[in-house]
Coordinates of N, CA, C and O in Angstrom, one line a residue:
M5 N 65.2 6.5 -10.8 CA 66.5 6.6 -10.8 C 67.1 7.2 -9.1 O 67.3 8.2 -9.2
P6 N 67.0 6.5 -8.3 CA 67.6 6.8 -6.9 C 68.6 7.7 -7.1 O 70.0 6.3 -7.2
R7 N 69.2 8.9 -6.7 CA 70.7 9.0 -6.7 C 70.9 8.8 -4.9 O 69.9 8.9 -3.9
L8 N 72.0 8.0 -4.7 CA 72.5 8.0 -3.3 C 72.6 9.0 -2.4 O 73.2 9.9 -3.0
S9 N 72.1 8.7 -1.4 CA 72.5 10.3 -0.3 C 74.0 9.9 0.4 O 74.4 8.8 1.0
P10 N 74.5 10.9 0.5 CA 76.1 10.8 1.2 C 75.9 10.6 2.9 O 74.9 10.8 3.0
I11 N 76.6 10.1 3.3 CA 76.6 9.4 4.4 C 77.3 10.8 5.1 O 78.3 11.5 4.7
S12 N 76.8 10.9 6.2 CA 77.1 12.3 7.4 C 79.0 11.3 8.0 O 78.7 10.4 8.4
R13 N 79.9 12.7 7.5 CA 81.2 12.7 7.9 C 81.5 12.8 9.6 O 80.9 13.6 10.1
P14 N 81.8 11.8 10.2 CA 82.0 12.1 11.6 C 83.1 13.3 12.0 O 83.7 13.5 10.7
P15 N 83.2 13.7 12.6 CA 84.3 14.9 13.1 C 85.8 14.2 12.9 O 85.8 12.9 13.3
A16 N 86.8 15.2 12.5 CA 88.1 14.8 12.1 C 88.2 14.2 13.5 O 88.0 15.2 14.7
P17 N 89.3 14.0 14.0 CA 90.2 13.4 15.5 C 90.9 14.8 15.7 O 90.9 15.6 14.9
A18 N 90.7 14.6 17.3 CA 91.7 16.2 17.7 C 93.1 16.8 17.0 O 93.0 18.1 16.6
G19 N 93.6 16.0 16.7 CA 94.8 16.0 16.1 C 94.9 16.2 14.7 O 96.1 16.4 14.0
G20 N 94.0 16.0 14.2 CA 93.7 15.7 12.7 C 94.2 14.5 12.2 O 94.0 13.3 12.6
Y21 N 94.0 14.3 10.6 CA 94.5 12.9 10.2 C 95.5 12.8 9.8 O 96.5 13.8 9.8
E22 N 96.2 11.4 10.1 CA 97.7 11.4 9.9 C 97.6 11.3 8.0 O 97.2 10.9 7.7
P23 N 99.0 12.2 7.6 CA 98.9 11.9 6.0 C 99.3 10.7 5.5 O 100.1 10.1 6.3
C24 N 98.9 10.6 4.5 CA 98.7 9.4 3.8 C 99.2 9.7 2.2 O 98.3 9.6 1.6
P25 N 100.4 10.3 2.0 CA 100.6 10.6 0.7 C 100.8 10.0 -0.2 O 101.0 8.5 -0.4
I26 N 100.5 10.4 -1.7 CA 100.1 10.0 -2.8 C 101.6 10.1 -3.9 O 101.7 11.4 -3.9
D27 N 102.6 9.4 -3.9 CA 103.3 9.9 -4.8 C 102.9 10.1 -6.3 O 102.1 9.4 -6.8
P28 N 103.2 11.7 -6.8 CA 102.4 12.0 -7.7 C 103.1 10.8 -9.5 O 102.1 11.3 -10.0
D29 N 103.9 10.5 -9.2 CA 104.5 9.6 -10.7 C 104.0 8.0 -10.0 O 104.4 7.2 -11.0
Y30 N 103.4 7.9 -8.8 CA 102.5 6.7 -8.7 C 101.3 6.5 -9.1 O 100.9 5.8 -9.8
D31 N 100.1 7.1 -8.8 CA 99.1 7.3 -8.9 C 98.1 8.6 -8.9 O 98.9 9.4 -8.9
R32 N 97.1 8.5 -10.0 CA 96.3 9.8 -9.8 C 95.0 9.6 -9.5 O 94.2 9.1 -9.8
S33 N 94.8 10.1 -8.3 CA 93.4 9.9 -7.5 C 92.8 11.3 -7.4 O 93.4 12.4 -7.7
Y34 N 91.2 11.0 -7.5 CA 90.5 12.5 -7.9 C 89.6 12.2 -6.6 O 88.9 10.9 -6.4
I35 N 88.9 13.5 -6.6 CA 87.5 13.2 -5.5 C 86.8 14.3 -6.7 O 87.4 15.3 -7.5
L36 N 85.4 14.8 -6.3 CA 84.7 15.6 -7.2 C 84.4 16.8 -5.9 O 84.5 17.0 -4.5
D37 N 84.3 18.2 -6.4 CA 84.4 19.2 -5.8 C 82.4 19.8 -5.4 O 82.0 18.8 -6.4
D38 N 82.2 20.3 -4.6 CA 80.9 20.7 -4.5 C 80.0 20.5 -5.9 O 78.7 20.3 -6.2
S39 N 80.5 21.1 -7.4 CA 79.7 20.9 -8.6 C 79.8 20.0 -9.2 O 79.9 20.0 -10.6
G40 N 80.7 19.0 -8.9 CA 81.2 17.8 -9.5 C 82.2 17.5 -10.5 O 82.3 16.8 -11.3
V41 N 83.5 18.4 -10.3 CA 84.5 18.8 -11.3 C 85.3 18.0 -10.2 O 85.7 18.0 -9.4
P42 N 86.1 17.2 -11.1 CA 87.9 16.2 -10.7 C 88.4 17.1 -10.2 O 89.0 17.8 -11.0
V43 N 89.0 16.9 -9.1 CA 90.2 17.4 -8.2 C 91.1 16.7 -7.9 O 90.8 15.8 -7.3
R44 N 92.7 16.6 -8.3 CA 93.5 15.6 -8.1 C 93.6 15.7 -6.3 O 93.7 16.9 -6.0
V45 N 93.8 14.7 -5.7 CA 94.4 14.9 -4.5 C 95.3 13.8 -4.3 O 95.5 13.0 -5.1
Y46 N 96.5 14.0 -3.4 CA 97.8 14.3 -3.2 C 97.7 12.7 -2.0 O 99.1 13.0 -1.3
D47 N 96.5 12.8 -1.3 CA 96.8 11.9 0.2 C 95.3 11.0 0.2 O 94.3 11.2 -0.6
Y48 N 96.3 9.5 -0.1 CA 95.1 8.7 0.4 C 93.9 8.4 1.0 O 92.6 8.2 0.6
G49 N 94.4 9.1 2.5 CA 93.0 9.1 3.2 C 92.0 10.3 2.8 O 90.9 10.3 3.1
V50 N 92.3 11.8 2.1 CA 91.2 12.3 1.9 C 90.6 11.6 0.7 O 89.4 11.7 0.7
H51 N 91.3 10.8 -0.3 CA 90.4 10.1 -1.3 C 89.7 9.2 -0.9 O 88.1 8.9 -0.6
A52 N 90.1 8.3 0.4 CA 89.0 7.4 0.9 C 88.1 7.7 1.9 O 87.2 7.4 1.5
R53 N 88.3 9.0 2.6 CA 87.6 9.7 3.2 C 86.3 10.3 2.6 O 85.2 10.0 2.6
W54 N 86.6 11.2 1.6 CA 85.8 11.5 0.1 C 84.5 10.3 -0.3 O 83.6 10.4 -0.4
A55 N 85.5 9.3 -0.5 CA 84.8 8.1 -1.2 C 84.1 7.3 -0.4 O 82.7 7.1 -0.7
S56 N 84.0 7.2 1.1 CA 83.5 6.9 1.9 C 81.9 7.5 2.5 O 81.0 7.0 2.8
F57 N 82.2 8.7 1.7 CA 81.4 9.8 2.4 C 80.6 10.8 1.7 O 79.4 10.2 1.0
E58 N 81.3 11.8 1.1 CA 80.6 12.8 0.4 C 80.6 12.2 -1.4 O 79.5 12.2 -1.8
G59 N 81.1 11.1 -1.5 CA 81.4 10.1 -2.7 C 80.4 9.4 -2.9 O 79.7 9.1 -4.5
K60 N 79.3 8.8 -1.8 CA 78.3 8.4 -1.7 C 77.2 8.7 -2.9 O 76.0 8.3 -3.7
G61 N 77.1 10.4 -2.6 CA 75.9 11.0 -3.2 C 76.5 11.4 -4.7 O 75.4 11.9 -5.6
W62 N 77.4 10.6 -5.0 CA 78.0 10.9 -6.6 C 77.6 9.3 -7.3 O 78.1 9.0 -8.4
Q63 N 76.5 9.1 -6.7 CA 75.8 7.3 -7.3 C 74.6 7.4 -7.4 O 74.1 8.2 -6.7
I64 N 74.2 6.5 -8.2 CA 73.0 6.1 -8.8 C 73.1 4.4 -8.9 O 73.9 4.0 -9.7
R65 N 71.9 4.1 -8.0 CA 72.3 2.8 -8.6 C 70.4 2.1 -8.2 O 69.6 2.3 -7.7
D66 N 70.0 1.4 -9.4 CA 68.4 1.0 -9.9 C 68.8 -0.7 -10.3 O 69.5 -1.2 -10.4
M67 N 68.4 -1.7 -9.1 CA 67.9 -2.5 -9.2 C 66.9 -3.1 -10.0 O 65.6 -2.6 -9.4
L68 N 66.7 -3.4 -11.5 CA 65.5 -3.7 -11.8 C 65.4 -5.4 -11.9 O 65.7 -6.3 -12.8
G69 N 64.9 -5.8 -10.7 CA 64.4 -7.2 -10.3 C 63.8 -7.7 -11.5 O 63.8 -9.0 -11.5
E70 N 62.6 -7.5 -12.1 CA 62.0 -7.9 -12.9 C 62.6 -8.3 -14.2 O 62.5 -9.2 -14.6
F71 N 63.8 -7.7 -14.0 CA 64.6 -8.2 -15.7 C 65.9 -9.1 -15.0 O 66.9 -9.1 -15.8
G72 N 66.0 -8.9 -13.7 CA 67.7 -9.1 -13.2 C 68.4 -8.8 -13.6 O 69.8 -9.2 -13.8
V73 N 68.5 -7.2 -13.8 CA 69.7 -6.5 -13.8 C 69.9 -5.5 -13.0 O 68.5 -5.1 -12.6
E74 N 71.1 -5.1 -12.9 CA 71.3 -3.9 -12.1 C 72.0 -3.0 -12.6 O 73.0 -3.3 -13.7
V75 N 71.9 -1.2 -12.3 CA 72.5 -0.5 -13.3 C 72.8 0.3 -12.1 O 72.5 1.1 -11.2
W76 N 74.3 0.7 -12.3 CA 75.3 1.4 -11.0 C 75.5 2.3 -11.7 O 77.0 2.1 -12.7
T77 N 76.0 3.7 -11.2 CA 76.9 4.4 -12.3 C 77.3 5.4 -10.8 O 76.6 5.8 -10.0
Y78 N 78.6 5.5 -11.1 CA 79.5 6.4 -9.9 C 80.8 6.8 -10.7 O 81.3 6.6 -11.8
F79 N 81.4 7.6 -9.7 CA 82.9 8.2 -9.9 C 83.8 7.2 -9.5 O 83.9 7.0 -8.6
S80 N 84.7 7.2 -10.8 CA 85.5 6.2 -10.5 C 86.9 6.9 -9.5 O 87.4 6.0 -8.9
G81 N 87.0 7.6 -9.6 CA 88.1 8.4 -9.1 C 89.6 8.4 -8.9 O 90.4 8.6 -8.2
W82 N 89.6 7.5 -10.2 CA 91.0 7.2 -10.2 C 91.3 7.4 -12.1 O 90.8 7.2 -12.8
A83 N 92.4 7.7 -12.2 CA 92.9 8.2 -13.8 C 94.7 7.3 -13.8 O 95.3 7.6 -13.1
S84 N 94.9 6.6 -14.8 CA 95.8 5.9 -15.1 C 97.0 6.9 -15.6 O 97.2 7.9 -16.4
L85 N 98.4 6.7 -15.3 CA 99.5 7.3 -15.1 C 99.8 6.4 -16.6 O 100.7 7.6 -17.3
R86 N 99.3 6.0 -17.4 CA 100.2 5.5 -18.7 C 99.2 6.3 -19.9 O 100.0 6.6 -20.9
N87 N 98.3 7.1 -19.4 CA 97.9 8.1 -20.7 C 97.1 9.4 -19.8 O 97.2 9.7 -18.7
D88 N 96.9 10.0 -20.4 CA 96.6 11.4 -19.9 C 95.1 11.4 -19.5 O 94.5 12.4 -19.8
D89 N 94.4 10.6 -19.9 CA 92.8 10.4 -20.2 C 92.1 10.9 -18.8 O 93.1 10.4 -17.5
P90 N 91.4 11.6 -18.3 CA 90.7 12.2 -17.2 C 90.2 10.9 -16.2 O 89.6 9.9 -17.1
P91 N 89.8 11.4 -15.3 CA 89.0 10.5 -14.5 C 87.6 10.3 -15.1 O 87.1 11.4 -15.9
V92 N 86.9 9.3 -14.8 CA 85.6 9.0 -15.5 C 84.4 8.9 -14.4 O 84.5 8.2 -13.6
F93 N 83.3 8.6 -15.1 CA 82.1 8.4 -14.2 C 81.7 7.3 -15.1 O 82.0 7.3 -16.6
R94 N 81.6 6.0 -14.5 CA 81.2 4.4 -14.6 C 79.9 4.0 -14.9 O 79.2 4.4 -13.6
T95 N 78.8 3.5 -15.7 CA 77.8 3.2 -15.7 C 78.0 1.7 -16.2 O 78.2 1.5 -17.1
V96 N 77.9 0.9 -14.8 CA 77.9 -0.8 -15.1 C 76.4 -1.3 -15.2 O 75.6 -1.0 -14.1
V97 N 76.5 -2.2 -15.5 CA 75.3 -3.0 -16.0 C 75.3 -4.2 -16.0 O 76.6 -5.0 -16.9
K98 N 74.9 -5.4 -15.0 CA 75.2 -6.6 -15.2 C 73.8 -7.3 -14.7 O 73.0 -6.9 -14.2
G99 N 73.8 -8.4 -15.4 CA 72.7 -9.6 -15.2 C 71.8 -9.3 -16.5 O 71.9 -8.6 -17.2
G100 N 71.0 -10.3 -16.6 CA 70.0 -10.4 -17.7 C 70.7 -10.4 -19.0 O 70.6 -10.2 -20.1
G101 N 72.1 -11.4 -18.9 CA 72.8 -11.8 -19.7 C 74.0 -10.5 -20.5 O 74.5 -10.4 -21.4
L102 N 73.6 -9.6 -19.4 CA 74.4 -8.1 -19.9 C 75.6 -7.9 -18.7 O 75.7 -8.4 -17.7
D103 N 76.8 -7.8 -19.2 CA 77.9 -6.9 -18.6 C 78.9 -6.3 -19.0 O 79.5 -6.3 -19.9
K104 N 78.5 -4.6 -19.0 CA 79.0 -3.9 -19.9 C 79.3 -3.0 -18.9 O 78.3 -2.4 -18.2
T105 N 80.1 -1.9 -19.6 CA 80.2 -0.8 -18.9 C 80.7 0.5 -19.9 O 81.4 0.2 -20.6
F106 N 80.4 1.3 -19.4 CA 80.1 2.7 -20.2 C 80.9 4.1 -19.1 O 80.6 3.9 -18.3
H107 N 81.4 4.7 -20.3 CA 82.6 5.7 -19.5 C 81.8 7.0 -19.5 O 81.1 7.7 -21.4
S108 N 81.7 8.1 -19.0 CA 81.4 9.5 -19.3 C 82.2 10.5 -18.3 O 82.4 10.0 -17.5
L109 N 82.3 11.8 -19.4 CA 83.5 12.5 -18.9 C 82.6 13.4 -17.4 O 83.5 14.1 -16.8
T110 N 81.6 13.9 -17.6 CA 80.8 14.6 -16.5 C 79.5 13.8 -16.0 O 79.0 12.8 -16.4
W111 N 79.4 14.1 -14.8 CA 78.3 13.7 -14.1 C 76.5 14.0 -15.1 O 75.8 12.7 -15.1
S112 N 77.0 14.9 -15.4 CA 75.5 15.3 -16.6 C 75.2 14.1 -17.5 O 74.3 13.3 -17.6
E113 N 76.5 13.7 -18.0 CA 76.4 12.4 -19.1 C 76.1 11.4 -18.5 O 75.3 10.6 -19.1
A114 N 77.0 11.3 -17.4 CA 76.9 10.1 -17.0 C 75.3 9.5 -16.4 O 74.7 8.4 -16.4
E115 N 74.7 10.5 -15.6 CA 73.1 10.6 -15.3 C 72.3 10.4 -16.6 O 71.3 9.4 -16.4
D116 N 72.7 10.8 -17.5 CA 71.7 10.9 -18.8 C 72.0 9.2 -19.3 O 71.5 8.6 -20.0
K117 N 73.3 8.8 -19.5 CA 73.6 7.5 -19.5 C 72.8 6.4 -19.0 O 72.3 5.2 -19.0
H118 N 72.7 6.7 -17.8 CA 71.9 5.9 -17.0 C 71.0 5.8 -17.2 O 70.1 4.6 -17.3
R119 N 70.1 6.8 -17.4 CA 68.8 6.8 -17.6 C 68.5 6.2 -19.5 O 67.7 5.2 -19.3
R120 N 69.3 6.3 -20.3 CA 69.4 5.6 -21.1 C 69.4 4.1 -21.1 O 68.6 3.2 -22.1
V121 N 70.2 3.6 -20.4 CA 70.4 1.8 -20.2 C 69.1 1.6 -19.6 O 68.6 0.4 -20.0
I122 N 68.6 2.4 -18.8 CA 67.3 1.6 -18.2 C 66.6 1.5 -19.1 O 65.6 0.6 -19.2
E123 N 66.4 2.4 -19.7 CA 65.1 2.6 -20.9 C 65.5 1.6 -21.7 O 64.6 0.6 -22.3
K124 N 66.7 1.3 -22.4 CA 67.1 0.2 -23.0 C 66.9 -1.5 -22.4 O 66.4 -2.1 -23.1
V125 N 67.2 -1.4 -21.3 CA 66.6 -2.5 -20.6 C 65.2 -3.0 -21.0 O 64.8 -4.0 -21.1
R126 N 64.5 -2.1 -20.4 CA 63.0 -2.2 -20.5 C 62.8 -2.6 -21.9 O 61.3 -3.0 -21.7
K127 N 63.3 -1.9 -22.5 CA 62.9 -2.3 -24.0 C 63.2 -3.5 -24.8 O 62.7 -4.4 -25.6
T128 N 64.3 -4.2 -24.6 CA 65.2 -5.1 -24.8 C 65.2 -6.5 -24.7 O 65.2 -7.5 -25.2
I129 N 65.3 -6.0 -22.6 CA 65.7 -7.5 -22.2 C 64.1 -7.7 -21.8 O 63.5 -7.4 -21.2
P130 N 64.1 -9.5 -21.6 CA 62.9 -10.0 -21.2 C 63.1 -10.1 -20.0 O 64.0 -10.0 -19.5
T131 N 61.4 -9.8 -19.3 CA 61.4 -10.1 -17.8 C 62.0 -11.7 -17.4 O 61.8 -12.5 -18.2
V132 N 62.3 -11.6 -16.2 CA 62.8 -12.8 -15.6 C 61.6 -13.8 -15.9 O 61.4 -15.2 -16.2
A133 N 60.4 -13.1 -15.3 CA 59.2 -14.0 -15.7 C 58.9 -14.6 -17.0 O 58.8 -15.8 -17.7
E134 N 59.1 -14.0 -18.4 CA 59.3 -14.3 -19.4 C 60.5 -15.2 -19.8 O 60.1 -16.2 -20.8
R135 N 61.6 -15.5 -19.5 CA 62.7 -16.0 -19.4 C 62.1 -17.4 -19.3 O 62.7 -18.5 -19.8
K136 N 62.1 -17.4 -18.0 CA 61.0 -18.7 -17.2 C 60.4 -19.7 -18.5 O 60.1 -20.5 -18.5
V137 N 59.3 -18.7 -19.1 CA 58.2 -19.4 -19.6 C 58.4 -19.9 -21.0 O 58.2 -21.2 -21.5
S138 N 59.7 -19.3 -21.7 CA 60.3 -19.6 -22.7 C 61.2 -20.8 -22.5 O 61.7 -21.7 -23.5
N139 N 61.8 -21.0 -21.2 CA 62.5 -22.2 -21.2 C 61.4 -23.4 -20.9 O 61.0 -24.7 -21.0

């Protein structure tokens, strides 16, 4: 279960970044602090830079080639204004006849969900070679 490494953030330009404000009544965007707690941000640039650099370290991606399945867990960084639901970590499973998304509220829950999904795939999904033999 390799956690992706964050990319080094280049230095900010000399004059800083131009503000890209988010209307609080339009969107709810989040980043994670160093301990993995969601923090609401009010600037698209802050959100985009975090997702492009530090946010990469809050992702796990496993390619289970023998099963034709990919499992990817990441922080969504967005919450709807339609309700008060918090932002979530998503675990997405694609391939091998699967197309499912699971939600977790914390990084530790998301890591556990990722691990359990991989275990379930390995126990229940036939390998690509097994599927070819049965056809």
